[in-house]
PDB file of C-alpha atoms in Angstrom:
ATOM      1  CA  MET A 195      28.956  -3.143 -37.360  1.00  0.00           C
ATOM      2  CA  ASP A 196      30.114   0.097 -39.039  1.00  0.00           C
ATOM      3  CA  THR A 197      32.616  -0.504 -41.823  1.00  0.00           C
ATOM      4  CA  GLY A 198      32.634   3.051 -43.135  1.00  0.00           C
ATOM      5  CA  GLY A 199      31.445   4.208 -46.534  1.00  0.00           C
ATOM      6  CA  SER A 200      27.936   4.083 -47.882  1.00  0.00           C
ATOM      7  CA  GLN A 201      27.925   1.919 -50.992  1.00  0.00           C
ATOM      8  CA  ALA A 202      24.916  -0.302 -51.440  1.00  0.00           C
ATOM      9  CA  LEU A 203      25.378  -4.022 -51.065  1.00  0.00           C
ATOM     10  CA  ASN A 204      23.454  -6.713 -52.915  1.00  0.00           C
ATOM     11  CA  LEU A 205      25.249 -10.060 -52.573  1.00  0.00           C
ATOM     12  CA  SER A 206      24.177 -13.659 -52.456  1.00  0.00           C
ATOM     13  CA  VAL A 207      26.598 -16.251 -51.128  1.00  0.00           C
ATOM     14  CA  LYS A 208      26.072 -20.016 -50.967  1.00  0.00           C
ATOM     15  CA  GLY A 209      28.673 -22.531 -49.946  1.00  0.00           C
ATOM     16  CA  ARG A 210      30.151 -24.996 -47.524  1.00  0.00           C
ATOM     17  CA  LEU A 211      32.745 -24.290 -44.839  1.00  0.00           C
ATOM     18  CA  PRO A 212      34.610 -27.303 -43.506  1.00  0.00           C
ATOM     19  CA  PHE A 213      34.994 -27.004 -39.743  1.00  0.00           C
ATOM     20  CA  ALA A 214      38.631 -28.004 -40.300  1.00  0.00           C
ATOM     21  CA  ALA A 215      39.142 -24.358 -41.361  1.00  0.00           C
ATOM     22  CA  MET A 216      38.640 -23.370 -37.730  1.00  0.00           C
ATOM     23  CA  ALA A 217      40.553 -26.286 -36.212  1.00  0.00           C
ATOM     24  CA  SER A 218      43.495 -24.380 -34.751  1.00  0.00           C
ATOM     25  CA  GLN A 219      41.352 -21.698 -33.161  1.00  0.00           C
ATOM     26  CA  LEU A 220      39.078 -24.310 -31.594  1.00  0.00           C
ATOM     27  CA  ALA A 221      41.990 -26.541 -30.480  1.00  0.00           C
ATOM     28  CA  ALA A 222      43.488 -23.606 -28.550  1.00  0.00           C
ATOM     29  CA  GLN A 223      40.309 -23.650 -26.470  1.00  0.00           C
ATOM     30  CA  GLY A 224      40.226 -27.442 -26.063  1.00  0.00           C
ATOM     31  CA  LEU A 225      37.441 -27.899 -28.610  1.00  0.00           C
ATOM     32  CA  ALA A 226      37.052 -29.716 -31.903  1.00  0.00           C
ATOM     33  CA  LEU A 227      34.375 -29.785 -34.609  1.00  0.00           C
ATOM     34  CA  LYS A 228      34.208 -32.337 -37.416  1.00  0.00           C
ATOM     35  CA  GLY A 229      31.918 -31.869 -40.399  1.00  0.00           C
ATOM     36  CA  ASN A 230      30.815 -28.861 -42.431  1.00  0.00           C
ATOM     37  CA  ALA A 231      28.567 -25.814 -42.206  1.00  0.00           C
ATOM     38  CA  ASP A 232      26.444 -25.075 -45.261  1.00  0.00           C
ATOM     39  CA  PHE A 233      25.349 -21.456 -45.725  1.00  0.00           C
ATOM     40  CA  ASP A 234      22.944 -19.576 -47.963  1.00  0.00           C
ATOM     41  CA  LEU A 235      23.249 -15.858 -47.210  1.00  0.00           C
ATOM     42  CA  LYS A 236      22.152 -12.535 -48.671  1.00  0.00           C
ATOM     43  CA  ILE A 237      23.993  -9.375 -47.762  1.00  0.00           C
ATOM     44  CA  GLY A 238      22.153  -6.141 -48.343  1.00  0.00           C
ATOM     45  CA  GLY A 239      22.109  -2.682 -46.788  1.00  0.00           C
ATOM     46  CA  SER A 240      25.229  -0.604 -47.226  1.00  0.00           C
ATOM     47  CA  THR A 241      28.909  -0.940 -46.458  1.00  0.00           C
ATOM     48  CA  ALA A 242      28.278   1.352 -43.492  1.00  0.00           C
ATOM     49  CA  ARG A 243      25.396  -0.857 -42.235  1.00  0.00           C
ATOM     50  CA  PRO A 244      25.293  -4.273 -43.834  1.00  0.00           C
ATOM     51  CA  ALA A 245      22.208  -6.429 -43.316  1.00  0.00           C
ATOM     52  CA  ILE A 246      22.764 -10.173 -43.422  1.00  0.00           C
ATOM     53  CA  SER A 247      19.981 -12.634 -43.833  1.00  0.00           C
ATOM     54  CA  GLY A 248      19.825 -16.337 -44.600  1.00  0.00           C
ATOM     55  CA  ARG A 249      20.564 -19.710 -43.049  1.00  0.00           C
ATOM     56  CA  ILE A 250      23.533 -21.698 -41.777  1.00  0.00           C
ATOM     57  CA  THR A 251      23.054 -25.427 -41.286  1.00  0.00           C
ATOM     58  CA  THR A 252      25.007 -28.510 -40.282  1.00  0.00           C
ATOM     59  CA  ALA A 253      24.074 -32.213 -40.110  1.00  0.00           C
ATOM     60  CA  GLY A 254      25.994 -35.287 -39.099  1.00  0.00           C
ATOM     61  CA  SER A 255      28.729 -33.227 -37.457  1.00  0.00           C
ATOM     62  CA  GLN A 256      30.657 -33.995 -34.284  1.00  0.00           C
ATOM     63  CA  PHE A 257      31.499 -31.652 -31.366  1.00  0.00           C
ATOM     64  CA  ILE A 258      34.249 -32.563 -28.913  1.00  0.00           C
ATOM     65  CA  ALA A 259      35.044 -30.711 -25.682  1.00  0.00           C
ATOM     66  CA  ILE A 260      38.431 -32.316 -24.983  1.00  0.00           C
ATOM     67  CA  ARG A 261      38.986 -31.018 -21.428  1.00  0.00           C
ATOM     68  CA  GLN A 262      35.497 -32.043 -20.360  1.00  0.00           C
ATOM     69  CA  ASN A 263      35.723 -35.435 -22.076  1.00  0.00           C
ATOM     70  CA  LEU A 264      32.439 -34.646 -23.851  1.00  0.00           C
ATOM     71  CA  VAL A 265      31.550 -35.909 -27.329  1.00  0.00           C
ATOM     72  CA  VAL A 266      28.354 -35.032 -29.171  1.00  0.00           C
ATOM     73  CA  ASN A 267      27.724 -37.031 -32.353  1.00  0.00           C
ATOM     74  CA  ASN A 268      25.243 -36.445 -35.164  1.00  0.00           C
ATOM     75  CA  VAL A 269      25.009 -32.746 -34.467  1.00  0.00           C
ATOM     76  CA  ALA A 270      22.315 -31.093 -36.524  1.00  0.00           C
ATOM     77  CA  ALA A 271      21.675 -27.357 -36.289  1.00  0.00           C
ATOM     78  CA  THR A 272      19.969 -24.542 -38.153  1.00  0.00           C
ATOM     79  CA  VAL A 273      20.804 -20.898 -37.457  1.00  0.00           C
ATOM     80  CA  ASN A 274      18.623 -18.236 -39.120  1.00  0.00           C
ATOM     81  CA  LEU A 275      20.071 -14.802 -39.729  1.00  0.00           C
ATOM     82  CA  SER A 276      18.083 -11.633 -40.138  1.00  0.00           C
ATOM     83  CA  GLY A 277      19.627  -8.173 -39.960  1.00  0.00           C
ATOM     84  CA  GLN A 278      21.567  -8.050 -36.714  1.00  0.00           C
ATOM     85  CA  THR A 279      19.907 -11.142 -35.201  1.00  0.00           C
ATOM     86  CA  ALA A 280      20.918 -14.826 -35.243  1.00  0.00           C
ATOM     87  CA  THR A 281      18.274 -17.294 -34.074  1.00  0.00           C
ATOM     88  CA  ILE A 282      18.860 -20.986 -33.409  1.00  0.00           C
ATOM     89  CA  GLY A 283      16.019 -22.691 -35.260  1.00  0.00           C
ATOM     90  CA  SER A 284      16.994 -26.220 -34.262  1.00  0.00           C
ATOM     91  CA  LEU A 285      19.827 -27.964 -32.429  1.00  0.00           C
ATOM     92  CA  SER A 286      20.214 -31.651 -31.719  1.00  0.00           C
ATOM     93  CA  GLY A 287      22.883 -34.295 -31.139  1.00  0.00           C
ATOM     94  CA  ASN A 288      23.622 -37.538 -29.376  1.00  0.00           C
ATOM     95  CA  LEU A 289      25.946 -37.732 -26.342  1.00  0.00           C
ATOM     96  CA  GLN A 290      28.560 -40.434 -26.606  1.00  0.00           C
TER      97      GLN A 290
END
């Protein structure tokens, strides 16, 4: 991702994103997510070439694929970020 400029970045961001914030975009695709994503990220590098590292997790969430009549409960996932790579560390859930 090239955003132009070359200022150094040194940011730390922690928080929680309710999946409800993405509800309309997901609904347009026949999907729904209930729960939250917790994130702990560090953004370094430069504005021209940011480097993002950290972790995004969720636990006890629910994924629904409406058109497929598929419901996955108790979704737990960990995604690790490093530079330009995202790696799924764990992913589990229970089919309803």
